[in-house]
Amino acid sequence: MGATSGVTVAVIGAGYVGLTTAACLSSLGHHVVCADVDQEKVDALRRGEATIREPGICELVVDGLASGRLEFVLGASAAAAGADIVILCVPTPMGATGAADLTALESVVTEVRDLLPHGCVVVNKSTVPVGTAAHVSALIDRADVAVVSNPEFLREGFAVHDFLNPDRIVVGSADRDPVPARRVAALYEHLDTAVLVTDSSSAELIKYASNCYLATRLSFVNTVAELCEYLDASIDDVTAGMGYDDRIGKAFLRPGPGWGGSCLPKDTFALLRTAESAGSDFALLRAAIDTNVKQQELVVAKVRKAAGGDLAGVRIGLLGLTFKAGTDDLRDSPSLAIAARLAAEGAELSGYDPSVHAPVPGVTDDVRIAGTAYHAAKGAAALVLLTEWPEFRDLDWGRIADRLHGRAVIDTRNLLDPLTVARTGLSYQGIGRPGSTRAPAVAMVAQAG
């Protein structure tokens, strides 16, 4: 793929994707300059303080700074002016219509286009609609600067691992131009993985199609879980049986309170809008989105029923506020979406999350932040587990029972052992789990011979 010795990489944006990209590329031996518009964030990173919660990221930042291969600067211009490759990792949030908002991306491109060195390659790593590489190229309007699409496939909580152990590297360039594509692919030459070089539009669609498939899969399994409750079947057993099929696999077969986070909600809406603009009716994706909203409504219905049919003035305890365990990310969290629905019906909410230590104005306004799970449970008519933090399995459920006013525990992640909870006199409800005392699935392995 060609050596990258002497190449300087600018990473614009120090969020989840940008900081992970910068730190990991530095660990692969590249000289990386990472830029952000937040002075406090830049100062913290210069001190070696990671600004996101990701296993391994702090160590990589410290090592990169010590080696001199990683530096942090304020503003895109300061990073791009001397770069051979500029990687854009700026926010592309969902706009009012559901389409991706490219305001930040366009602003950065406009800022740096006249500063880019001759022969520089600009890389879109942010999740962007199909056609954005061509749009960025038109904004730059320089024949000597190529624009390449190189989507990220990082899971929060596993971002460093996923970057350094990728399933694949996707690089898309105009007309499948191999020269800029090879330069970008060479950044990852020390990683043992498949590299797919394609056109820019295909690369951009690969990212959306991957995330939207996962969202559809989650909506499917939540619907199967609902059916299990009607038919007195066990979703644990059903998904275990499905997962042994090589054509299906075990991943993304866990029911929950609905999917969320920084990617799936905005990516599903963005692809749906892209399909509509192209004249295609993506009915399956629309159904997946509608099913996700319904899943949140079903959880609220369980809580309402546990509280006696009316939530007005009723205290409800919540375990978990982030969109998934292992992160401090509250963006589009299904936990908070459900909290908002409960609050709209008059519930008084007390919530605990291991990574949320204080209120976040405009985000956690519906929830009083508790210092421990036991404080969240105190006086509550029901306790609702919304995020799959492993430590919730090890709670003293007898102590929880003593603090609860009611008896209901609603486990929207199927994280807990129903028998352990039931032994304390509490009433356990999972998602797609029939009865409060039936044990989860047990796999029996046939012995050879």
Tab-separated table of C-alpha atoms in Angstrom:
chain	number	residue	atom	x	y	z
A	1	MET	CA	0.000	0.000	0.000
A	2	GLY	CA	2.980	2.310	0.245
A	3	ALA	CA	4.850	3.692	3.205
A	4	THR	CA	3.614	6.656	5.211
A	5	SER	CA	6.976	7.693	6.670
A	6	GLY	CA	7.164	11.426	7.151
A	7	VAL	CA	3.427	11.923	6.655
A	8	THR	CA	1.694	14.456	8.890
A	9	VAL	CA	-1.957	13.794	9.642
A	10	ALA	CA	-4.357	16.480	10.829
A	11	VAL	CA	-7.451	15.295	12.661
A	12	ILE	CA	-10.142	17.947	12.921
A	13	GLY	CA	-12.356	17.348	15.942
A	14	ALA	CA	-11.479	15.762	19.295
A	15	GLY	CA	-14.750	14.014	20.087
A	16	TYR	CA	-15.255	10.240	20.303
A	17	VAL	CA	-14.221	9.597	16.717
A	18	GLY	CA	-11.627	12.350	16.378
A	19	LEU	CA	-9.724	11.713	19.594
A	20	THR	CA	-9.751	7.955	19.059
A	21	THR	CA	-8.545	8.406	15.480
A	22	ALA	CA	-5.771	10.795	16.491
A	23	ALA	CA	-4.538	8.720	19.431
A	24	CYS	CA	-4.630	5.434	17.547
A	25	LEU	CA	-2.934	6.768	14.404
A	26	SER	CA	-0.230	8.189	16.658
A	27	SER	CA	0.208	4.750	18.226
A	28	LEU	CA	0.705	3.333	14.715
A	29	GLY	CA	3.700	5.617	14.235
A	30	HIS	CA	2.184	8.612	12.444
A	31	HIS	CA	2.691	12.246	13.385
A	32	VAL	CA	-0.762	13.543	14.247
A	33	VAL	CA	-1.987	17.057	14.977
A	34	CYS	CA	-5.491	17.021	16.477
A	35	ALA	CA	-7.546	20.220	16.470
A	36	ASP	CA	-10.654	21.272	18.339
A	37	VAL	CA	-12.538	24.537	18.867
A	38	ASP	CA	-12.865	24.055	22.638
A	39	GLN	CA	-9.896	25.664	24.410
A	40	GLU	CA	-10.567	23.834	27.699
A	41	LYS	CA	-10.633	20.493	25.903
A	42	VAL	CA	-7.400	21.266	24.055
A	43	ASP	CA	-5.706	22.315	27.302
A	44	ALA	CA	-6.844	19.140	29.069
A	45	LEU	CA	-5.590	16.954	26.229
A	46	ARG	CA	-2.247	18.734	26.224
A	47	ARG	CA	-1.968	17.745	29.900
A	48	GLY	CA	-2.664	14.131	28.947
A	49	GLU	CA	-6.196	14.142	30.344
A	50	ALA	CA	-8.618	12.186	28.150
A	51	THR	CA	-11.859	14.073	27.560
A	52	ILE	CA	-13.959	11.013	26.721
A	53	ARG	CA	-14.608	7.827	28.661
A	54	GLU	CA	-13.008	5.086	26.558
A	55	PRO	CA	-10.850	2.199	27.789
A	56	GLY	CA	-7.248	2.702	26.671
A	57	ILE	CA	-7.633	6.225	25.291
A	58	CYS	CA	-5.872	7.999	28.154
A	59	GLU	CA	-2.816	5.754	27.874
A	60	LEU	CA	-2.585	6.355	24.122
A	61	VAL	CA	-2.855	10.123	24.566
A	62	VAL	CA	-0.119	10.145	27.219
A	63	ASP	CA	2.140	7.923	25.118
A	64	GLY	CA	1.532	10.010	21.994
A	65	LEU	CA	2.392	13.243	23.782
A	66	ALA	CA	5.521	11.717	25.319
A	67	SER	CA	6.731	10.423	21.961
A	68	GLY	CA	6.123	13.753	20.243
A	69	ARG	CA	3.940	12.059	17.635
A	70	LEU	CA	0.711	13.575	18.995
A	71	GLU	CA	-0.113	17.215	19.599
A	72	PHE	CA	-3.262	19.206	20.176
A	73	VAL	CA	-4.029	22.644	18.772
A	74	LEU	CA	-6.876	25.125	18.838
A	75	GLY	CA	-8.696	25.536	15.536
A	76	ALA	CA	-8.692	23.620	12.264
A	77	SER	CA	-6.413	26.082	10.496
A	78	ALA	CA	-3.531	25.446	12.890
A	79	ALA	CA	-3.642	21.706	12.125
A	80	ALA	CA	-4.433	21.695	8.407
A	81	ALA	CA	-1.809	24.152	7.196
A	82	GLY	CA	1.060	21.657	7.403
A	83	ALA	CA	-0.785	18.386	6.843
A	84	ASP	CA	-0.407	15.800	4.113
A	85	ILE	CA	-3.720	14.193	5.053
A	86	VAL	CA	-6.603	16.024	6.793
A	87	ILE	CA	-9.219	13.825	8.473
A	88	LEU	CA	-12.566	15.463	9.233
A	89	CYS	CA	-14.179	14.159	12.435
A	90	VAL	CA	-16.697	16.904	13.131
A	91	PRO	CA	-20.302	16.506	14.329
A	92	THR	CA	-22.991	15.815	11.734
A	93	PRO	CA	-26.100	15.813	13.952
A	94	MET	CA	-29.633	15.160	12.801
A	95	GLY	CA	-31.282	18.295	11.484
A	96	ALA	CA	-34.908	19.358	11.818
A	97	THR	CA	-35.954	17.318	8.761
A	98	GLY	CA	-34.096	14.173	9.833
A	99	ALA	CA	-31.290	14.711	7.344
A	100	ALA	CA	-27.718	15.150	8.560
A	101	ASP	CA	-26.725	18.723	9.376
A	102	LEU	CA	-23.453	19.454	7.567
A	103	THR	CA	-23.014	22.973	8.933
A	104	ALA	CA	-19.912	22.160	11.016
A	105	LEU	CA	-18.353	20.162	8.184
A	106	GLU	CA	-18.905	22.901	5.632
A	107	SER	CA	-17.564	25.522	8.034
A	108	VAL	CA	-14.308	23.616	8.579
A	109	VAL	CA	-13.838	22.943	4.870
A	110	THR	CA	-14.370	26.624	4.068
A	111	GLU	CA	-11.910	27.597	6.788
A	112	VAL	CA	-9.042	25.374	5.625
A	113	ARG	CA	-9.462	25.061	1.838
A	114	ASP	CA	-6.980	27.809	0.974
A	115	LEU	CA	-4.491	26.597	3.595
A	116	LEU	CA	-4.215	23.011	2.422
A	117	PRO	CA	-0.758	22.120	1.062
A	118	HIS	CA	-0.446	21.114	-2.584
A	119	GLY	CA	-1.362	17.456	-3.036
A	120	CYS	CA	-3.147	17.185	0.312
A	121	VAL	CA	-5.855	14.523	0.742
A	122	VAL	CA	-9.000	15.477	2.678
A	123	VAL	CA	-10.761	12.551	4.354
A	124	ASN	CA	-14.396	12.437	5.459
A	125	LYS	CA	-14.530	10.188	8.535
A	126	SER	CA	-17.657	11.805	9.944
A	127	THR	CA	-20.865	9.978	9.060
A	128	VAL	CA	-22.196	11.935	6.101
A	129	PRO	CA	-24.937	11.516	3.468
A	130	VAL	CA	-24.173	9.924	0.129
A	131	GLY	CA	-22.695	12.559	-2.146
A	132	THR	CA	-20.899	14.500	0.598
A	133	ALA	CA	-17.407	13.717	-0.736
A	134	ALA	CA	-18.376	15.284	-4.051
A	135	HIS	CA	-19.913	18.226	-2.189
A	136	VAL	CA	-16.744	18.773	-0.142
A	137	SER	CA	-14.631	18.522	-3.277
A	138	ALA	CA	-16.757	21.230	-4.899
A	139	LEU	CA	-16.380	23.438	-1.805
A	140	ILE	CA	-12.601	23.068	-1.859
A	141	ASP	CA	-12.535	23.624	-5.626
A	142	ARG	CA	-8.894	22.665	-6.064
A	143	ALA	CA	-7.729	20.130	-8.624
A	144	ASP	CA	-4.638	19.346	-6.527
A	145	VAL	CA	-6.639	18.273	-3.454
A	146	ALA	CA	-8.429	14.917	-3.454
A	147	VAL	CA	-11.399	14.109	-1.189
A	148	VAL	CA	-11.720	10.550	0.120
A	149	SER	CA	-14.433	8.863	2.179
A	150	ASN	CA	-13.131	6.683	5.034
A	151	PRO	CA	-16.072	5.904	7.381
A	152	GLU	CA	-15.512	4.809	10.958
A	153	PHE	CA	-17.019	1.685	12.512
A	154	LEU	CA	-16.338	2.289	16.199
A	155	ARG	CA	-18.445	1.170	19.127
A	156	GLU	CA	-18.443	3.488	22.107
A	157	GLY	CA	-16.826	1.729	25.023
A	158	PHE	CA	-14.728	-0.302	22.571
A	159	ALA	CA	-13.499	2.470	20.270
A	160	VAL	CA	-9.760	1.931	20.768
A	161	HIS	CA	-10.101	-1.829	20.380
A	162	ASP	CA	-12.242	-1.440	17.267
A	163	PHE	CA	-9.849	1.038	15.659
A	164	LEU	CA	-6.816	-1.191	16.193
A	165	ASN	CA	-8.674	-4.447	15.437
A	166	PRO	CA	-11.055	-3.466	12.634
A	167	ASP	CA	-13.365	-5.801	10.743
A	168	ARG	CA	-12.516	-3.861	7.593
A	169	ILE	CA	-11.143	-0.591	6.276
A	170	VAL	CA	-13.347	1.138	3.709
A	171	VAL	CA	-11.854	3.818	1.468
A	172	GLY	CA	-13.847	5.525	-1.267
A	173	SER	CA	-12.501	8.003	-3.799
A	174	ALA	CA	-13.901	9.687	-6.887
A	175	ASP	CA	-13.957	7.261	-9.817
A	176	ARG	CA	-12.178	4.773	-7.525
A	177	ASP	CA	-9.005	6.820	-8.001
A	178	PRO	CA	-6.331	4.499	-6.565
A	179	VAL	CA	-3.732	7.156	-5.785
A	180	PRO	CA	-5.450	9.087	-2.941
A	181	ALA	CA	-7.185	5.880	-1.817
A	182	ARG	CA	-3.831	4.131	-1.401
A	183	ARG	CA	-2.447	7.051	0.581
A	184	VAL	CA	-5.328	6.863	3.044
A	185	ALA	CA	-5.296	3.053	3.199
A	186	ALA	CA	-1.564	3.171	3.956
A	187	LEU	CA	-2.340	4.857	7.277
A	188	TYR	CA	-3.650	1.483	8.431
A	189	GLU	CA	-1.010	-0.734	6.799
A	190	HIS	CA	0.115	-2.215	10.126
A	191	LEU	CA	-3.399	-3.499	10.880
A	192	ASP	CA	-4.250	-7.009	9.726
A	193	THR	CA	-7.628	-6.577	8.075
A	194	ALA	CA	-9.458	-6.435	4.759
A	195	VAL	CA	-9.260	-3.149	2.841
A	196	LEU	CA	-12.090	-2.294	0.484
A	197	VAL	CA	-11.369	0.436	-2.058
A	198	THR	CA	-14.481	1.698	-3.777
A	199	ASP	CA	-16.111	4.894	-5.005
A	200	SER	CA	-17.046	7.656	-2.576
A	201	SER	CA	-20.805	7.131	-2.782
A	202	SER	CA	-20.524	3.420	-2.039
A	203	ALA	CA	-18.221	4.076	0.913
A	204	GLU	CA	-20.671	6.600	2.345
A	205	LEU	CA	-23.592	4.220	1.876
A	206	ILE	CA	-21.693	1.313	3.478
A	207	LYS	CA	-21.629	3.233	6.760
A	208	TYR	CA	-25.341	4.049	6.712
A	209	ALA	CA	-26.387	0.607	5.502
A	210	SER	CA	-24.364	-1.083	8.259
A	211	ASN	CA	-25.850	0.988	11.083
A	212	CYS	CA	-29.380	0.824	9.696
A	213	TYR	CA	-29.170	-2.955	9.377
A	214	LEU	CA	-28.178	-3.184	13.053
A	215	ALA	CA	-31.050	-0.879	14.038
A	216	THR	CA	-33.483	-3.042	12.051
A	217	ARG	CA	-32.123	-6.152	13.741
A	218	LEU	CA	-32.655	-4.620	17.190
A	219	SER	CA	-36.206	-3.579	16.337
A	220	PHE	CA	-36.863	-7.107	15.099
A	221	VAL	CA	-35.664	-8.770	18.295
A	222	ASN	CA	-37.676	-6.328	20.438
A	223	THR	CA	-40.795	-7.289	18.494
A	224	VAL	CA	-40.024	-10.974	18.985
A	225	ALA	CA	-39.615	-10.264	22.711
A	226	GLU	CA	-43.053	-8.669	22.790
A	227	LEU	CA	-44.465	-11.751	21.062
A	228	CYS	CA	-42.773	-13.947	23.677
A	229	GLU	CA	-44.732	-12.176	26.403
A	230	TYR	CA	-48.007	-12.902	24.609
A	231	LEU	CA	-47.128	-16.563	24.014
A	232	ASP	CA	-45.416	-17.365	27.345
A	233	ALA	CA	-42.152	-18.049	25.516
A	234	SER	CA	-38.656	-17.012	26.598
A	235	ILE	CA	-36.722	-14.491	24.518
A	236	ASP	CA	-33.529	-15.816	26.114
A	237	ASP	CA	-34.186	-19.246	24.659
A	238	VAL	CA	-35.429	-17.916	21.338
A	239	THR	CA	-32.388	-15.724	20.686
A	240	ALA	CA	-30.029	-18.451	21.905
A	241	GLY	CA	-31.574	-20.814	19.377
A	242	MET	CA	-31.374	-18.211	16.620
A	243	GLY	CA	-27.795	-17.270	17.409
A	244	TYR	CA	-26.418	-20.744	16.806
A	245	ASP	CA	-27.377	-20.371	13.149
A	246	ASP	CA	-24.257	-19.182	11.295
A	247	ARG	CA	-26.440	-17.207	8.904
A	248	ILE	CA	-27.787	-15.174	11.821
A	249	GLY	CA	-25.143	-15.053	14.550
A	250	LYS	CA	-25.466	-13.903	18.160
A	251	ALA	CA	-24.720	-10.171	17.843
A	252	PHE	CA	-27.473	-7.574	18.260
A	253	LEU	CA	-30.012	-10.136	19.448
A	254	ARG	CA	-30.519	-8.683	22.930
A	255	PRO	CA	-33.872	-6.995	23.564
A	256	GLY	CA	-33.893	-3.696	25.378
A	257	PRO	CA	-35.648	-0.385	25.959
A	258	GLY	CA	-35.095	0.665	22.346
A	259	TRP	CA	-31.940	1.634	20.518
A	260	GLY	CA	-30.297	5.021	20.754
A	261	GLY	CA	-26.933	6.721	21.032
A	262	SER	CA	-25.082	9.113	18.785
A	263	CYS	CA	-25.305	6.966	15.638
A	264	LEU	CA	-28.357	4.762	15.135
A	265	PRO	CA	-31.143	7.352	15.533
A	266	LYS	CA	-29.560	9.978	13.297
A	267	ASP	CA	-28.257	7.471	10.750
A	268	THR	CA	-31.623	5.757	10.301
A	269	PHE	CA	-33.394	9.057	9.777
A	270	ALA	CA	-30.647	10.301	7.464
A	271	LEU	CA	-30.778	7.203	5.251
A	272	LEU	CA	-34.561	7.369	5.195
A	273	ARG	CA	-34.394	10.979	3.998
A	274	THR	CA	-31.742	10.029	1.428
A	275	ALA	CA	-33.986	7.263	0.117
A	276	GLU	CA	-36.961	9.603	-0.100
A	277	SER	CA	-34.893	12.184	-1.971
A	278	ALA	CA	-33.827	9.493	-4.430
A	279	GLY	CA	-37.451	8.393	-4.943
A	280	SER	CA	-37.064	5.082	-3.074
A	281	ASP	CA	-39.583	3.884	-0.489
A	282	PHE	CA	-37.506	2.312	2.310
A	283	ALA	CA	-40.529	0.932	4.150
A	284	LEU	CA	-38.494	-1.567	6.166
A	285	LEU	CA	-36.330	1.151	7.681
A	286	ARG	CA	-39.361	3.300	8.475
A	287	ALA	CA	-40.928	0.320	10.255
A	288	ALA	CA	-37.726	-0.197	12.284
A	289	ILE	CA	-37.870	3.416	13.473
A	290	ASP	CA	-41.580	3.173	14.334
A	291	THR	CA	-40.971	-0.090	16.189
A	292	ASN	CA	-38.255	1.577	18.259
A	293	VAL	CA	-40.652	4.313	19.354
A	294	LYS	CA	-43.220	1.651	20.201
A	295	GLN	CA	-40.646	-0.178	22.342
A	296	GLN	CA	-40.218	2.890	24.520
A	297	GLU	CA	-43.996	3.134	24.855
A	298	LEU	CA	-44.169	-0.527	25.909
A	299	VAL	CA	-41.611	0.064	28.663
A	300	VAL	CA	-43.580	3.049	29.951
A	301	ALA	CA	-46.737	0.913	29.917
A	302	LYS	CA	-44.991	-1.688	32.100
A	303	VAL	CA	-43.967	1.002	34.573
A	304	ARG	CA	-47.432	2.554	34.590
A	305	LYS	CA	-49.044	-0.804	35.290
A	306	ALA	CA	-46.547	-1.557	38.068
A	307	ALA	CA	-47.411	1.803	39.648
A	308	GLY	CA	-51.125	1.007	39.719
A	309	GLY	CA	-52.193	2.572	36.440
A	310	ASP	CA	-51.380	6.232	37.113
A	311	LEU	CA	-47.916	7.810	37.293
A	312	ALA	CA	-48.960	11.266	38.520
A	313	GLY	CA	-46.974	12.054	41.659
A	314	VAL	CA	-45.478	8.541	41.796
A	315	ARG	CA	-41.784	8.161	42.538
A	316	ILE	CA	-39.903	5.905	40.092
A	317	GLY	CA	-36.266	4.862	40.461
A	318	LEU	CA	-34.061	4.522	37.385
A	319	LEU	CA	-30.850	2.512	37.054
A	320	GLY	CA	-28.736	3.753	34.149
A	321	LEU	CA	-29.004	6.955	32.126
A	322	THR	CA	-26.343	6.615	29.426
A	323	PHE	CA	-27.325	5.009	26.144
A	324	LYS	CA	-25.083	2.002	26.863
A	325	ALA	CA	-22.779	0.729	29.588
A	326	GLY	CA	-19.103	1.620	29.523
A	327	THR	CA	-19.616	5.176	28.297
A	328	ASP	CA	-20.629	8.551	29.677
A	329	ASP	CA	-22.539	9.420	26.495
A	330	LEU	CA	-26.101	10.631	27.047
A	331	ARG	CA	-26.824	11.548	23.424
A	332	ASP	CA	-30.149	10.106	22.234
A	333	SER	CA	-30.180	7.746	25.196
A	334	PRO	CA	-33.271	5.509	25.269
A	335	SER	CA	-33.058	5.753	29.047
A	336	LEU	CA	-33.612	9.494	28.892
A	337	ALA	CA	-36.301	9.152	26.228
A	338	ILE	CA	-38.220	6.837	28.548
A	339	ALA	CA	-37.541	9.169	31.488
A	340	ALA	CA	-39.062	12.037	29.501
A	341	ARG	CA	-42.196	9.976	28.815
A	342	LEU	CA	-42.511	9.033	32.477
A	343	ALA	CA	-42.027	12.643	33.561
A	344	ALA	CA	-44.665	13.795	31.066
A	345	GLU	CA	-47.147	11.566	32.896
A	346	GLY	CA	-46.236	13.181	36.214
A	347	ALA	CA	-43.747	10.674	37.606
A	348	GLU	CA	-41.073	11.905	40.018
A	349	LEU	CA	-37.792	10.366	38.856
A	350	SER	CA	-34.630	9.547	40.760
A	351	GLY	CA	-31.838	8.022	38.708
A	352	TYR	CA	-28.366	6.594	39.232
A	353	ASP	CA	-25.676	5.990	36.628
A	354	PRO	CA	-22.030	5.107	37.384
A	355	SER	CA	-20.768	7.716	34.909
A	356	VAL	CA	-23.238	10.545	35.609
A	357	HIS	CA	-22.238	12.257	38.842
A	358	ALA	CA	-24.091	15.557	38.503
A	359	PRO	CA	-27.054	16.983	36.616
A	360	VAL	CA	-26.461	17.858	32.961
A	361	PRO	CA	-28.577	20.952	32.216
A	362	GLY	CA	-30.899	20.471	29.281
A	363	VAL	CA	-30.228	16.716	29.246
A	364	THR	CA	-31.092	15.189	32.632
A	365	ASP	CA	-33.648	17.814	33.687
A	366	ASP	CA	-36.382	15.193	34.173
A	367	VAL	CA	-34.301	13.159	36.636
A	368	ARG	CA	-32.936	13.878	40.100
A	369	ILE	CA	-29.413	12.447	40.047
A	370	ALA	CA	-28.845	9.986	42.891
A	371	GLY	CA	-25.468	9.138	44.377
A	372	THR	CA	-26.043	5.374	44.497
A	373	ALA	CA	-28.478	2.786	43.202
A	374	TYR	CA	-29.872	2.491	46.726
A	375	HIS	CA	-30.627	6.208	46.853
A	376	ALA	CA	-32.386	5.938	43.493
A	377	ALA	CA	-34.551	3.117	44.857
A	378	LYS	CA	-35.530	4.870	48.103
A	379	GLY	CA	-39.298	5.376	48.318
A	380	ALA	CA	-39.886	4.373	44.701
A	381	ALA	CA	-43.014	2.533	43.602
A	382	ALA	CA	-40.941	0.743	40.966
A	383	LEU	CA	-37.290	0.421	40.005
A	384	VAL	CA	-36.488	0.408	36.284
A	385	LEU	CA	-33.123	-0.862	34.996
A	386	LEU	CA	-32.439	0.980	31.726
A	387	THR	CA	-28.693	0.643	31.054
A	388	GLU	CA	-26.780	-2.642	31.221
A	389	TRP	CA	-24.036	-1.648	33.680
A	390	PRO	CA	-22.623	-4.994	34.973
A	391	GLU	CA	-22.416	-3.685	38.545
A	392	PHE	CA	-26.210	-3.672	38.759
A	393	ARG	CA	-26.110	-7.489	38.816
A	394	ASP	CA	-24.174	-7.351	42.072
A	395	LEU	CA	-26.465	-5.017	43.980
A	396	ASP	CA	-27.738	-6.137	47.376
A	397	TRP	CA	-31.308	-6.815	46.278
A	398	GLY	CA	-32.446	-7.352	49.839
A	399	ARG	CA	-31.281	-3.833	50.611
A	400	ILE	CA	-33.039	-2.589	47.463
A	401	ALA	CA	-36.244	-4.311	48.612
A	402	ASP	CA	-36.005	-2.581	51.999
A	403	ARG	CA	-35.705	0.830	50.354
A	404	LEU	CA	-38.407	0.458	47.705
A	405	HIS	CA	-41.930	1.558	48.532
A	406	GLY	CA	-43.388	-0.785	45.926
A	407	ARG	CA	-42.320	-4.261	44.846
A	408	ALA	CA	-41.743	-3.948	41.091
A	409	VAL	CA	-38.366	-4.282	39.381
A	410	ILE	CA	-38.522	-3.804	35.613
A	411	ASP	CA	-35.365	-5.000	33.895
A	412	THR	CA	-35.411	-3.607	30.357
A	413	ARG	CA	-32.001	-5.138	29.548
A	414	ASN	CA	-32.641	-8.650	30.897
A	415	LEU	CA	-29.443	-8.149	32.886
A	416	LEU	CA	-30.574	-9.513	36.229
A	417	ASP	CA	-31.183	-13.035	37.462
A	418	PRO	CA	-34.967	-13.204	37.983
A	419	LEU	CA	-34.610	-15.763	40.775
A	420	THR	CA	-32.162	-13.581	42.736
A	421	VAL	CA	-34.535	-10.632	42.590
A	422	ALA	CA	-37.654	-12.692	43.333
A	423	ARG	CA	-36.098	-14.264	46.446
A	424	THR	CA	-36.150	-10.851	48.121
A	425	GLY	CA	-39.915	-10.615	47.704
A	426	LEU	CA	-39.715	-8.263	44.742
A	427	SER	CA	-41.718	-8.702	41.556
A	428	TYR	CA	-39.394	-9.100	38.567
A	429	GLN	CA	-40.312	-8.208	34.987
A	430	GLY	CA	-37.943	-8.485	32.054
A	431	ILE	CA	-38.396	-7.962	28.329
A	432	GLY	CA	-39.774	-11.093	26.679
A	433	ARG	CA	-39.234	-13.123	29.842
A	434	PRO	CA	-42.379	-14.949	31.003
A	435	GLY	CA	-43.092	-14.901	34.728
A	436	SER	CA	-40.901	-13.541	37.486
A	437	THR	CA	-39.179	-16.721	38.581
A	438	ARG	CA	-38.371	-18.644	35.428
A	439	ALA	CA	-34.610	-18.885	34.973
A	440	PRO	CA	-32.967	-17.504	31.814
A	441	ALA	CA	-31.824	-19.797	29.031
A	442	VAL	CA	-29.340	-22.555	29.803
A	443	ALA	CA	-27.296	-23.908	26.916
A	444	MET	CA	-26.739	-27.687	26.951
A	445	VAL	CA	-23.713	-28.817	24.981
A	446	ALA	CA	-23.893	-32.307	23.464
A	447	GLN	CA	-20.918	-34.513	24.347
A	448	ALA	CA	-19.061	-36.221	21.533
A	449	GLY	CA	-18.540	-39.975	21.542
